[in-house]
Coordinates of C-alpha atoms in Angstrom, one line a residue:
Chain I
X113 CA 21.2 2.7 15.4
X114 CA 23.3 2.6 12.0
X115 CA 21.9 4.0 9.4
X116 CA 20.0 1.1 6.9
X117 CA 22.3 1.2 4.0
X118 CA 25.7 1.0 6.6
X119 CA 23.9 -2.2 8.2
X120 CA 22.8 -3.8 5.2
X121 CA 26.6 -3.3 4.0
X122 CA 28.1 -4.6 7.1
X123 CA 25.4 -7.9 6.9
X124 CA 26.7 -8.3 3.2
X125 CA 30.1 -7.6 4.1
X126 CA 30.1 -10.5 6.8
X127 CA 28.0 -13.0 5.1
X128 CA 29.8 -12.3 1.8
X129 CA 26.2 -12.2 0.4
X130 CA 23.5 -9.7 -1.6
X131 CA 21.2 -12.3 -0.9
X132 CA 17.9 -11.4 0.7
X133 CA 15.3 -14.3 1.6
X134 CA 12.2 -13.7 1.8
X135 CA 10.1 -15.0 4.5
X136 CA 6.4 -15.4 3.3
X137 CA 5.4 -18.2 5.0
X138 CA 2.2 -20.1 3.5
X139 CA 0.5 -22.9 5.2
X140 CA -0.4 -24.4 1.8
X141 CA 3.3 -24.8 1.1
X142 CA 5.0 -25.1 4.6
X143 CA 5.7 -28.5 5.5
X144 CA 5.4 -28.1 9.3
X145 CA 2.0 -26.1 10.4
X146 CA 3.7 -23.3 12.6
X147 CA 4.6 -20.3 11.0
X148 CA 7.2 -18.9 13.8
X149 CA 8.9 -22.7 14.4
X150 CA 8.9 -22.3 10.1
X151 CA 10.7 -19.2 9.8
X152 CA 12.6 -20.0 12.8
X153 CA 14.4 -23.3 11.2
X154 CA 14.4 -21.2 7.6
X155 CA 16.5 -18.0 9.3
X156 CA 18.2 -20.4 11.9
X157 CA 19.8 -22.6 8.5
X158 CA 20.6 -19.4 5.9
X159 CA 21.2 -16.2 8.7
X160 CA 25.2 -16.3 7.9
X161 CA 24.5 -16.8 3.6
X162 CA 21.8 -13.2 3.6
X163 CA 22.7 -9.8 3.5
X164 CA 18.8 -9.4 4.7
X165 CA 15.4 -10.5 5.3
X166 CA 12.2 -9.2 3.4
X167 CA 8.9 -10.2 5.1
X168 CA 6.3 -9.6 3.2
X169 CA 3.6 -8.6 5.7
X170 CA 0.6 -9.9 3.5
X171 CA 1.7 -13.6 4.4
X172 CA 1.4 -12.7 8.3
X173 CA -1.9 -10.1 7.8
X174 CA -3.7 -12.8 6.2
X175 CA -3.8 -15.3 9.2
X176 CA -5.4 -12.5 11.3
X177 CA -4.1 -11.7 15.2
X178 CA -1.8 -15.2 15.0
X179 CA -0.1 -14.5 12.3
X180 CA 1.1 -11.4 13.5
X181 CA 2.3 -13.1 16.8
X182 CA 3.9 -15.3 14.3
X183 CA 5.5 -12.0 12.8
X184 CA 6.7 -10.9 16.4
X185 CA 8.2 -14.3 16.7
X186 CA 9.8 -14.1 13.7
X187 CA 11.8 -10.7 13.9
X188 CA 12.9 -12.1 17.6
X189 CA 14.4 -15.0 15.9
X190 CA 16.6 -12.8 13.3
X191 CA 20.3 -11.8 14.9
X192 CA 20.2 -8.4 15.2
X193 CA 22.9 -7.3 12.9
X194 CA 21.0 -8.9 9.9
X195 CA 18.6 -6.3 8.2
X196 CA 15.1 -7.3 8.0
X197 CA 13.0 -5.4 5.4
X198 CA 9.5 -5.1 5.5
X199 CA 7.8 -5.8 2.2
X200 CA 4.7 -3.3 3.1
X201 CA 4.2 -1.8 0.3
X202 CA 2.8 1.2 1.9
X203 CA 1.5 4.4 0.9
X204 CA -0.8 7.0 2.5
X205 CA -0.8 10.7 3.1
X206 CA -0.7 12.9 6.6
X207 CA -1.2 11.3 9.4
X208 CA -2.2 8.0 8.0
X209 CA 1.3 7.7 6.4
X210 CA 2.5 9.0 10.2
X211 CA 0.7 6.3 11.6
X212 CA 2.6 3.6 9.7
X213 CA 5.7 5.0 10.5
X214 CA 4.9 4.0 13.7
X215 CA 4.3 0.8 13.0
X216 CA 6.8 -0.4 10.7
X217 CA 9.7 1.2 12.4
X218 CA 8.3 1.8 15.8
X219 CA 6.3 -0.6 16.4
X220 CA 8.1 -3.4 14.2
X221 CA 11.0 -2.1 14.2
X222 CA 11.6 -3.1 10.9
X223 CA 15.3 -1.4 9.3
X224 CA 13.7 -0.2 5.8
X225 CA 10.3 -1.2 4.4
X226 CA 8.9 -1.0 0.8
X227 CA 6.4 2.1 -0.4
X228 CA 4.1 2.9 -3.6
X229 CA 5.4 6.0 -5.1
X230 CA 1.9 6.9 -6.7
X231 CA 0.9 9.9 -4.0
X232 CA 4.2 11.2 -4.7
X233 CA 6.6 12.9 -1.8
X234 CA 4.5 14.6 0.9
X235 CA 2.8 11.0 1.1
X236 CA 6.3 9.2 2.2
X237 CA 7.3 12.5 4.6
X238 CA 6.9 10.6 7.7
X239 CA 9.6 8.0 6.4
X240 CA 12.0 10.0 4.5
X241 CA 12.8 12.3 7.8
X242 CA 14.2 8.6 9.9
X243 CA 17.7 8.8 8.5
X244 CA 18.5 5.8 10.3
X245 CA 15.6 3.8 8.4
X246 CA 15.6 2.6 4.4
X247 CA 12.8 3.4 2.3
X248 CA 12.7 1.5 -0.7
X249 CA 10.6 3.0 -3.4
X250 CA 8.4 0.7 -6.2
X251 CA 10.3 1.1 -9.4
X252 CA 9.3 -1.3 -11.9
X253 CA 7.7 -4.1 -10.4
X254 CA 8.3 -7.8 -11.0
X255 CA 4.3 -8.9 -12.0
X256 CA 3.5 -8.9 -15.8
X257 CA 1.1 -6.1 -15.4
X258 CA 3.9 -3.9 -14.1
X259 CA 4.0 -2.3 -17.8
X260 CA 0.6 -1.2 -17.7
X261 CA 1.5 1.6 -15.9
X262 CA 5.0 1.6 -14.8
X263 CA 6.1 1.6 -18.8
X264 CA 3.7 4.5 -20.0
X265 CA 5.7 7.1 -21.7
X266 CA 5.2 10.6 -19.5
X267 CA 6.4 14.2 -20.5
X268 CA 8.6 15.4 -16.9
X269 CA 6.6 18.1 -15.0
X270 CA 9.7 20.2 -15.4
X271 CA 9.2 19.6 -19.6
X272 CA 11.4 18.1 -21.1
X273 CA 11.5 14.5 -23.7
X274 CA 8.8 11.9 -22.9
X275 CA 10.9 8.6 -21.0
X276 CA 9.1 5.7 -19.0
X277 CA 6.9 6.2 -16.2
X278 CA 9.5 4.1 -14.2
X279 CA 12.4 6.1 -14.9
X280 CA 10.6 9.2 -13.9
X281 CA 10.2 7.6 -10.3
X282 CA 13.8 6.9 -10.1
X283 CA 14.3 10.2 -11.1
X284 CA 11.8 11.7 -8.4
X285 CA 13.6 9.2 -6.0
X286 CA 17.0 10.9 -6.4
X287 CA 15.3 14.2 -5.4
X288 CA 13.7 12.5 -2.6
X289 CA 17.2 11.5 -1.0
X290 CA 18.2 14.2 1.0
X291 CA 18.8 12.3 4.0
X292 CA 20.4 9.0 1.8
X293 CA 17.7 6.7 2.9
X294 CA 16.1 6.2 -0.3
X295 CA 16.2 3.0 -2.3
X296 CA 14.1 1.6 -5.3
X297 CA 12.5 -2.2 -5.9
X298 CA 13.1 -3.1 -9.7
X299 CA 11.9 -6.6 -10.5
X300 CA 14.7 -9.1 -11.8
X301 CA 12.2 -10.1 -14.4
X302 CA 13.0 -6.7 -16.3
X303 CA 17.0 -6.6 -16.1
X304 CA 17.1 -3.9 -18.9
X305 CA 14.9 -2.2 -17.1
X306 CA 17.0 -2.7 -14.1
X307 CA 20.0 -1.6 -15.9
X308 CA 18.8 1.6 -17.0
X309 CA 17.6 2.3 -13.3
X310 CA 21.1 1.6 -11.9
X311 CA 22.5 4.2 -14.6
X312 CA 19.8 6.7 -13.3
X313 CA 20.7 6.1 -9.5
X314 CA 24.4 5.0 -9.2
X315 CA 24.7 4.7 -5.6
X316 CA 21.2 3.6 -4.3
X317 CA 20.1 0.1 -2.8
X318 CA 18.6 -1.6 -5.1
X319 CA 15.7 -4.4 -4.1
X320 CA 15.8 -6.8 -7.1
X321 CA 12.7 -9.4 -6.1
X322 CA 11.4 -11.6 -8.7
X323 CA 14.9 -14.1 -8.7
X324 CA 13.3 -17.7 -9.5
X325 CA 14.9 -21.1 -10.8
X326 CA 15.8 -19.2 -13.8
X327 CA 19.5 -18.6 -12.9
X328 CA 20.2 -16.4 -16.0
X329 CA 17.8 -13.7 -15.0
X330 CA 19.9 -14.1 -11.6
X331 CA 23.3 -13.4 -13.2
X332 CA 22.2 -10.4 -15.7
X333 CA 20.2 -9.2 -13.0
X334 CA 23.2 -8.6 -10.6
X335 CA 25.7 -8.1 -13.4
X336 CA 23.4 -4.7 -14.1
X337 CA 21.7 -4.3 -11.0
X338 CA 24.7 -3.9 -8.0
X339 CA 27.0 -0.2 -8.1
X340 CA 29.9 0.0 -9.4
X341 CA 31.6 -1.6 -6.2
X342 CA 29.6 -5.0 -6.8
X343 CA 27.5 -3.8 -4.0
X344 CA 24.1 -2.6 -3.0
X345 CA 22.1 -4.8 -5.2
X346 CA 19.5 -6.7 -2.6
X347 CA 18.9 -10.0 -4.7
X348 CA 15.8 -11.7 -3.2
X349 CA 14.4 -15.2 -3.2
X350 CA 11.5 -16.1 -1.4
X351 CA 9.2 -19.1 -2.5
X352 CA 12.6 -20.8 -4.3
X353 CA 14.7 -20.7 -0.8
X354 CA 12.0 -21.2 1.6
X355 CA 10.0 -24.1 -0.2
X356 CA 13.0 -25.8 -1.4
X357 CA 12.4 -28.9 0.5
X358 CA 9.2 -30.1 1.6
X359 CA 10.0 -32.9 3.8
X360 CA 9.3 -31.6 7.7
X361 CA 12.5 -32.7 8.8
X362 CA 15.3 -32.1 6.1
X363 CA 13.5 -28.5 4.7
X364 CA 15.7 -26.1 6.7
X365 CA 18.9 -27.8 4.8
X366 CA 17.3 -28.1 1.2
X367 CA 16.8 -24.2 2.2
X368 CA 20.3 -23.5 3.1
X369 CA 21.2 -25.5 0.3
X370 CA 19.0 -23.0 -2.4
X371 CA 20.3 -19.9 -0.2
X372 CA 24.2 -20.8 -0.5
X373 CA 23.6 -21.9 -4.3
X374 CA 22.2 -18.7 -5.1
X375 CA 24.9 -16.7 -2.7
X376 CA 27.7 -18.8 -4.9
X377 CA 25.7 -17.8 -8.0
X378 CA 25.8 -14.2 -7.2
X379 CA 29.1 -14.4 -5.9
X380 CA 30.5 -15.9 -9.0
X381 CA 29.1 -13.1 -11.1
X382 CA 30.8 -10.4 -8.5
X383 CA 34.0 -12.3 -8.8
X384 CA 33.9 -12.6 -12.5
X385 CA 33.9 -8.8 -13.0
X386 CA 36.8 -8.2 -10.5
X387 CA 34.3 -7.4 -7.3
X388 CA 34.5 -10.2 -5.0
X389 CA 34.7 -9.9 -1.3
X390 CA 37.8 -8.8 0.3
X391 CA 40.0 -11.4 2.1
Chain W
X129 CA -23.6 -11.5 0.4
X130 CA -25.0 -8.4 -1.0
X131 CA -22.7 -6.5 -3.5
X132 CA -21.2 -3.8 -2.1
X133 CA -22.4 -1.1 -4.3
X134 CA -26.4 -2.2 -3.2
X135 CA -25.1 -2.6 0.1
X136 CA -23.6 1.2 0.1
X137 CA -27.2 2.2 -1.9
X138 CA -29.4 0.5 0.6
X139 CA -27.5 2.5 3.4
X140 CA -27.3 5.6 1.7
X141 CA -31.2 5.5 0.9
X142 CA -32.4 4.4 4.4
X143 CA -30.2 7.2 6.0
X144 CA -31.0 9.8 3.1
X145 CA -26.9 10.4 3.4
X146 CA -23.9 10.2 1.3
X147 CA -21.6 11.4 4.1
X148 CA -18.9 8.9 4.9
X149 CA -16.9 8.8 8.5
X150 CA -13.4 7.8 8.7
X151 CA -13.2 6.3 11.7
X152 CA -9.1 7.5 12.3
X153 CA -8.3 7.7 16.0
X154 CA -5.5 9.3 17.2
X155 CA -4.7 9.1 20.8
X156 CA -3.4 12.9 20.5
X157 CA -6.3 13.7 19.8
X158 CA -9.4 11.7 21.3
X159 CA -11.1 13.2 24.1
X160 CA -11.1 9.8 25.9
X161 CA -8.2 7.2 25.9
X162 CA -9.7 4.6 24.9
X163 CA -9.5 3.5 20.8
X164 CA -12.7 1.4 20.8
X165 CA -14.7 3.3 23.5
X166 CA -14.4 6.3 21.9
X167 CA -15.2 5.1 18.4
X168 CA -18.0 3.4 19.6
X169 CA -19.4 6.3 20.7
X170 CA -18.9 7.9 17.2
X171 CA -20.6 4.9 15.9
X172 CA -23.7 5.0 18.3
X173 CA -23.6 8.9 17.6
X174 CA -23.9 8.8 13.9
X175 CA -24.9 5.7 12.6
X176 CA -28.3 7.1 11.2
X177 CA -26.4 9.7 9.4
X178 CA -23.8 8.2 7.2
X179 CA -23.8 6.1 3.9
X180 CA -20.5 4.1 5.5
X181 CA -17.8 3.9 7.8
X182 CA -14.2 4.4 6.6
X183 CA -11.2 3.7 9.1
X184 CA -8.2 3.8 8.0
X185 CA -5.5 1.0 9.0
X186 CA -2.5 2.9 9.5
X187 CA -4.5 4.5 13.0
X188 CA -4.6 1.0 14.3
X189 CA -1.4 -0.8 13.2
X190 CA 0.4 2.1 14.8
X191 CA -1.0 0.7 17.9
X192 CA 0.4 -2.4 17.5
X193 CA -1.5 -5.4 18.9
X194 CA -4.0 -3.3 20.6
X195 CA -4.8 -1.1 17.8
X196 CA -6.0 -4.6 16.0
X197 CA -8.2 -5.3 19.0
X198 CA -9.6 -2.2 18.9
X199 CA -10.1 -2.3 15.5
X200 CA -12.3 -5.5 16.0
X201 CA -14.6 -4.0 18.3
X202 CA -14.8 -1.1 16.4
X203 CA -16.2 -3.5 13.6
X204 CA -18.3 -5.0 15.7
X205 CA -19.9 -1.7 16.8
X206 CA -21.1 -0.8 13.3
X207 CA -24.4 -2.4 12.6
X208 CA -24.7 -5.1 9.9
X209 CA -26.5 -2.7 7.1
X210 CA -23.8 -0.1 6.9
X211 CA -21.0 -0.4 4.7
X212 CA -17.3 -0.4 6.5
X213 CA -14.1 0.6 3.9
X214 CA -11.2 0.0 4.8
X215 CA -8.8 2.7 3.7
X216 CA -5.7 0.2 3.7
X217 CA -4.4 1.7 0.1
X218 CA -2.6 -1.5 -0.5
X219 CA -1.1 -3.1 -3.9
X220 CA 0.9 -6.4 -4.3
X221 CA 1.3 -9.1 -6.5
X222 CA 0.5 -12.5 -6.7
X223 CA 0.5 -14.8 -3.9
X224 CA 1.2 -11.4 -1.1
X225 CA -1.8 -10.0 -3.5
X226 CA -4.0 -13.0 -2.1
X227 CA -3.0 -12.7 1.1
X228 CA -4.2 -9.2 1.4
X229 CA -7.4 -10.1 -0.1
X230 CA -7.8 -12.8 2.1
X231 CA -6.9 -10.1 5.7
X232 CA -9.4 -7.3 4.4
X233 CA -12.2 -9.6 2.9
X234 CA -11.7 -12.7 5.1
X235 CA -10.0 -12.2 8.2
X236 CA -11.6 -9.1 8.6
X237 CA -14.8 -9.1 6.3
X238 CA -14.6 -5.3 4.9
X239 CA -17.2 -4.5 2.7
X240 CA -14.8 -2.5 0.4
X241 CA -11.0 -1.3 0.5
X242 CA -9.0 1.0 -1.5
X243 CA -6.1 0.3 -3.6
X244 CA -2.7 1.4 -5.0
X245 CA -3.0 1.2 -9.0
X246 CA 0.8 1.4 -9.8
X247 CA 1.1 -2.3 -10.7
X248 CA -1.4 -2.7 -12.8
X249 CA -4.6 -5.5 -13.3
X250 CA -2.9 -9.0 -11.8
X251 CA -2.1 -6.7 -8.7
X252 CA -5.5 -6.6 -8.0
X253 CA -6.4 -9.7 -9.5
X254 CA -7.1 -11.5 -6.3
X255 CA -9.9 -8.5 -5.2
X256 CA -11.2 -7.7 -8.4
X257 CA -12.5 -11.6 -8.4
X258 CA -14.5 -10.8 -5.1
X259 CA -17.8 -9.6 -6.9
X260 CA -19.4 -9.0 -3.5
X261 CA -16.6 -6.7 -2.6
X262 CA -15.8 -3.0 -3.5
X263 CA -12.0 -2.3 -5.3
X264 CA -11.2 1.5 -4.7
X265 CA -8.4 2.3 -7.0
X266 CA -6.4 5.8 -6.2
X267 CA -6.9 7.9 -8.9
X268 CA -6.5 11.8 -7.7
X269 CA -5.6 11.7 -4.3
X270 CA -6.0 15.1 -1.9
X271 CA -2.8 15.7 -0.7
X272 CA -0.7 18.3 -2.5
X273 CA 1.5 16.3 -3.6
X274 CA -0.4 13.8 -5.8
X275 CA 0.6 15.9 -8.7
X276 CA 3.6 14.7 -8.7
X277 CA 3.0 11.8 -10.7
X278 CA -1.2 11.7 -11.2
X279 CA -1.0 15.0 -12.8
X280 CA 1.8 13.9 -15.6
X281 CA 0.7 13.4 -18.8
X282 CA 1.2 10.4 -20.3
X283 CA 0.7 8.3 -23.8
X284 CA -1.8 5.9 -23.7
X285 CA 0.1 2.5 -24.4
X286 CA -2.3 2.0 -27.4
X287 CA -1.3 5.0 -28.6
X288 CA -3.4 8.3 -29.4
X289 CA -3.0 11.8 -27.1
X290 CA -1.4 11.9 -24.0
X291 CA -4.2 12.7 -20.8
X292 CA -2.9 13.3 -17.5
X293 CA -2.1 10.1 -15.0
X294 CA -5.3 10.2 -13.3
X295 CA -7.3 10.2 -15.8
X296 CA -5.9 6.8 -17.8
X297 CA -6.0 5.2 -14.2
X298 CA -9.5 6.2 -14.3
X299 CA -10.1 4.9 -17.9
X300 CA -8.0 1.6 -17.0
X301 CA -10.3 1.0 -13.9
X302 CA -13.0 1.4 -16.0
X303 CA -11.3 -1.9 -18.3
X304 CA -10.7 -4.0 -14.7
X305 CA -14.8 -3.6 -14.0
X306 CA -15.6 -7.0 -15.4
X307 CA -17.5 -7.5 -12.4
X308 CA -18.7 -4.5 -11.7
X309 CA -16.9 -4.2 -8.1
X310 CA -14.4 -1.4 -8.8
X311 CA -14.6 2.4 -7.8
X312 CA -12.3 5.3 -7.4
X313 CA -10.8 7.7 -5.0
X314 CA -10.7 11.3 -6.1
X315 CA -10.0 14.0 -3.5
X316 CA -12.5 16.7 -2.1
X317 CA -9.6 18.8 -2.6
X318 CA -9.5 18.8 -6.9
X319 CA -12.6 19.2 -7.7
X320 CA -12.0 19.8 -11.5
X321 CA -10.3 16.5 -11.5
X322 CA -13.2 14.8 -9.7
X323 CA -15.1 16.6 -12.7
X324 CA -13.4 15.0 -15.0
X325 CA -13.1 11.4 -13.4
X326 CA -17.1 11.7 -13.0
X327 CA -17.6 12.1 -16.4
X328 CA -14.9 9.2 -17.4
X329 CA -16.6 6.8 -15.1
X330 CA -20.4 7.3 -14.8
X331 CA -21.5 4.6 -12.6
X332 CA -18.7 4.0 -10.7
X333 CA -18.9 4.6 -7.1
X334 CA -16.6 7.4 -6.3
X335 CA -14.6 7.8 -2.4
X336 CA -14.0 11.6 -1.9
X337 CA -11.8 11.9 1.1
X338 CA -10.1 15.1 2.1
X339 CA -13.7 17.0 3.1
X340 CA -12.7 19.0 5.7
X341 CA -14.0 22.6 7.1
X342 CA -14.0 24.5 4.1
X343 CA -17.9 23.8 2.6
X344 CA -17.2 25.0 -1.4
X345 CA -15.1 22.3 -1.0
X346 CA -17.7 20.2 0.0
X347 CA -20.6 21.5 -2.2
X348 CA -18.5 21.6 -5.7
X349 CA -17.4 17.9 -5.0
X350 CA -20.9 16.7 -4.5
X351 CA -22.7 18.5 -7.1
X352 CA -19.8 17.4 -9.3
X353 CA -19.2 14.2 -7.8
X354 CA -22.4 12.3 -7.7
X355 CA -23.6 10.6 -10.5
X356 CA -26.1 11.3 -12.8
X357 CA -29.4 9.9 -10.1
X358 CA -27.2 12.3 -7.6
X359 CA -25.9 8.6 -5.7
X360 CA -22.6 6.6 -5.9
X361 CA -20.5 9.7 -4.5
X362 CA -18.7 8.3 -0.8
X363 CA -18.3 11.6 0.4
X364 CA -15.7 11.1 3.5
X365 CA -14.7 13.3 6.3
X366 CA -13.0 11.9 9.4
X367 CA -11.2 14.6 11.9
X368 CA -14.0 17.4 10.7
X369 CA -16.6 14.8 12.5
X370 CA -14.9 12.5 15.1
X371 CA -12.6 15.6 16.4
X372 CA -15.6 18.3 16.3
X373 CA -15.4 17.8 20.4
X374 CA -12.7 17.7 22.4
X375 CA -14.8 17.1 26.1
X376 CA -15.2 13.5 27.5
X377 CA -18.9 13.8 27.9
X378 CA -20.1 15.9 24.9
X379 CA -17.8 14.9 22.2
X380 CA -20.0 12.1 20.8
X381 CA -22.7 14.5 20.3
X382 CA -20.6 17.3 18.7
X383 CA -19.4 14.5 16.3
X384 CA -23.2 14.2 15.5
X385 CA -24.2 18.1 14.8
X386 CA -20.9 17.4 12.7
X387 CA -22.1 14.9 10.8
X388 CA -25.9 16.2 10.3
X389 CA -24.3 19.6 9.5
X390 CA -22.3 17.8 6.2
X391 CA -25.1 15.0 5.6
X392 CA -27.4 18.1 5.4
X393 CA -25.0 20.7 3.1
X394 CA -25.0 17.7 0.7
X395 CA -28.6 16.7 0.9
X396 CA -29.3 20.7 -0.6
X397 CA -26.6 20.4 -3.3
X398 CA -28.8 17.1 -4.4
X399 CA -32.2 19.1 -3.4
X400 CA -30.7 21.8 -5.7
X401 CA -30.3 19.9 -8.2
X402 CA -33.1 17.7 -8.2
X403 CA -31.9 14.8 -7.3
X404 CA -32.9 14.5 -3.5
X405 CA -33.7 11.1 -1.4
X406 CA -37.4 10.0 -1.9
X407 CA -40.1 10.7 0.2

C-alpha cells in the first residue's frame, strides 16, 4: 500500500481539497437514528470535496459492540483512495502499544491514527516501524486546557534555552521521523502556535482540528499551517460539516454544502498566496 | 455505587493484598487458545489474592470483535467486590472526552481507568465528574523511555522553580481532586520517582505497573509506595503472574503460587514496617 503522506496527497490532489471531515456521529445531534446509514449519506455527499476522513473512535466506543459495527460499516462505505484517520489518541508502552497497532492498522485498517506523546518514543515503536502508516503526534491541542501543560516552559534534555513544552514535542517528532511517517495535531484555535510548529517541521502533515464557524481562525490557520507548497495541512471539521442540517432528509446536502464552503474557503487562501491546484 | 477508593480498600482488606493482576492476554503466549477461558481461570485462580484486576484494552482491541467479547466475559468472571481498572490510558477533549467516559464507566462499568494528562483538566472533565469512579493520571510511567518528556524540567506556569514533568503532573492531579476520585500511575521501575510522587500526593491511590521478576523492585516500590497506613499502593504485575505457566492444565495454579509469592513479598515489606493487615 502507498505510503500515508503519498495517499493523503493524491486524495488532496484529486479532490482539490485539505479538508478533512470528521465523522463523530452522536445520536443526540443526528437527525436519522443509524449511525452507519448517517455516515453513509455524510461520506456519500462530501467524499470528492476531503482530502480525508478522521473518526474519532470515542463516538463509536461509546455505543458499545454496535457502534463498532457501525465503525466497520463506516470505513466500508469510504472509497478506498480517500485516507481515513483514526482519531485514537493512543498511547501505551510494549506490547500494549503492539497490541493497538494491531488494531488500528491491522485490524481497522485505518491509513494514520492520532497518539499522546507523553511516554515519549519507545511507547509509539510499534507504529513508527509501519512506513506505509501516518502517525500523527499531539502537539498543541485544540481544548482550553491545552496550555496547562502543553505551554509550560521546559529546559531540552540535551541543555539548552527553556522553549514551550509543545515545541519540544515537535522537536522530538522530527527525531522520531526516520521512516517519514510522522505527523503532529496542532489545534486551529492556536494559529501562532501552529505557525511556529510549521517553522519547526517544514515538511510534516499537519492535523489542524478545532476549525468551527469562525472562518478567520480557518484562513490564518491554513495561511500558517500548510508547507511551503500550500500542501500538507489536514484542515478538519467535524460537528460544523456533519450537523450542518438537521432535517432527516436534506442533511447530507446542508453537509456538502458546509464541506465545499469550507474547501472554497481553504482554497481561496491557497490561491491567494500563488498555491492553488494545478490545471 | 461505592467510591472506588473504598471499593479498592474493602478488597484490599478482605484479601490482606495490595497485588494487582493485569489481566493482558496474548495469544502468543497463553497456554490455552482461548482469551476468556484462560482468563477465567486466572480469575478463579487468584481472586482471593489480589486488591484488583487490571486488563489492559489494547490485548483485546487487537482481537477485534472477539477480543471485545472476550473481554465481557472476562468482566463477568470477576466477582462483584473486586475492583477491575481498565488500563485504556486515554485522553480527549470535549464531546470524544464524554464519549470515552461514557465506554469505560457506562458501556462497560469499570471501576477505574487510567489516563493521559497531556491536555490538561477539561480533558478529563467528563471522568473527573464521576465521583464513584477512579481517574489514574500517567505521571512516571515504567518504560525507559518516559524520560523523554516526564523527566524534563519545567517552570511551573505560576511561576517559581522548575521540578521535573512528573512531578507538576503529580501536583496538578492533586488540584483536579475536587472529588476525591483521582490517583496516579508511577512505575515499579523508578522507584525514586515513586518516592517523590508519594510524598507529593499522600492519600492518593497510587497504580505501580511494571513489577516484574526482579523483587527489590518490588520491595522498594511498596515500602516506598504505600501510604502512610501502608494502603492505597495498586501494586500491578501482569505477565510475571498470568504467564508463570505455560502447561494447559497447570498454568492456573502456577499463576496462583505467582501471585501468593508477590501478595506475600509485599505483605512483609508492610509487616516490616508496621503496617500489616489486621487480625
Amino acid at each position: 500500500m502507498p505510503a500515508f503522506a503519498d495517499k493523503l496527497a493524491a486524495a488532496a490532489e484529486r479532490n482539490r481539497s485539505l479538508l478533512c471531515v470528521g465523522l463523530d456521529p452522536d445520536p443526540a445531534r443526528m437527525p436519522v437514528a443509524g449511525v452507519a446509514e448517517f455516515n453513509r449519506a455524510i461520506i456519500d455527499a462530501t467524499s470528492d470535496l476531503v482530502c480525508a476522513y478522521k473518526p474519532n473512535l470515542a463516538f463509536y466506543e461509546a455505543l458499545g459492540p454496535a457502534g463498532l459495527d457501525a465503525l466497520r460499516a463506516t470505513l466500508d462505505a469510504i472509497p478506498d483512495w480517500v485516507p481515513v484517520i483514526a482519531d485514537a489518541k493512543r498511547g501505551d508502552l510494549d506490547n500494549s502499544s503492539a497490541g493497538y497497532a494491531r488494531a488500528l492498522f491491522d485490524v481497522w485498517d485505518f491509513d494514520a491514527a492520532t497518539f499522546h506523546p507523553y511516554m515519549g518514543r519507545d511507547s509509539l515503536a510499534p507504529f513508527l516501524a509501519r512506513p506505509e502508516r501516518g502517525i500523527l503526534v499531539l502537539c498543541r491541542t485544540s481544548n482550553p486546557s491545552a496550555r496547562e501543560f502543553q505551554d509550560l516552559r521546559v529546559t531540552p534534555m540535551a541543555g539548552g534555552d527553556t522553549l514551550p513544552m509543545y515545541e519540544y514535542v515537535a522537536m522530538t517528532a522530527v527525531k522520531w521521523n526516520d521512516n517519514g511517517n510522522v505527523g503532529l495535531v496542532v489545534g486551529a484555535t492556536y494559529p501562532d502556535e501552529l505557525e511556529r510548529v510549521r517553522d519547526l517541521c517544514p515538511d510534516m502533515p499537519i492535523l489542524i482540528p478545532g476549525v468551527g464557524t469562525q472562518e478567520g481562525a480557518l484562513e490564518r490557520s491554513v495561511a500558517v499551517g500548510v508547507d511551503e507548497r500550500g500542501r500538507n495541512a489536514i484542515v478538519n471539521a467535524s460537528r460544523g460539516v456533519i450537523y450542518a442540517g438537521d432535517d432527516p432528509t436534506t442533511y447530507p446536502d446542508a453537509a456538502r454544502n458546509a464541506a465545499q464552503r469550507l474547501r472554497d474557503t481553504i482554497n481561496r487562501v491557497l490561491e491567494d498566496r500563488g498555491l492553488g491546484w494545478n490545471a
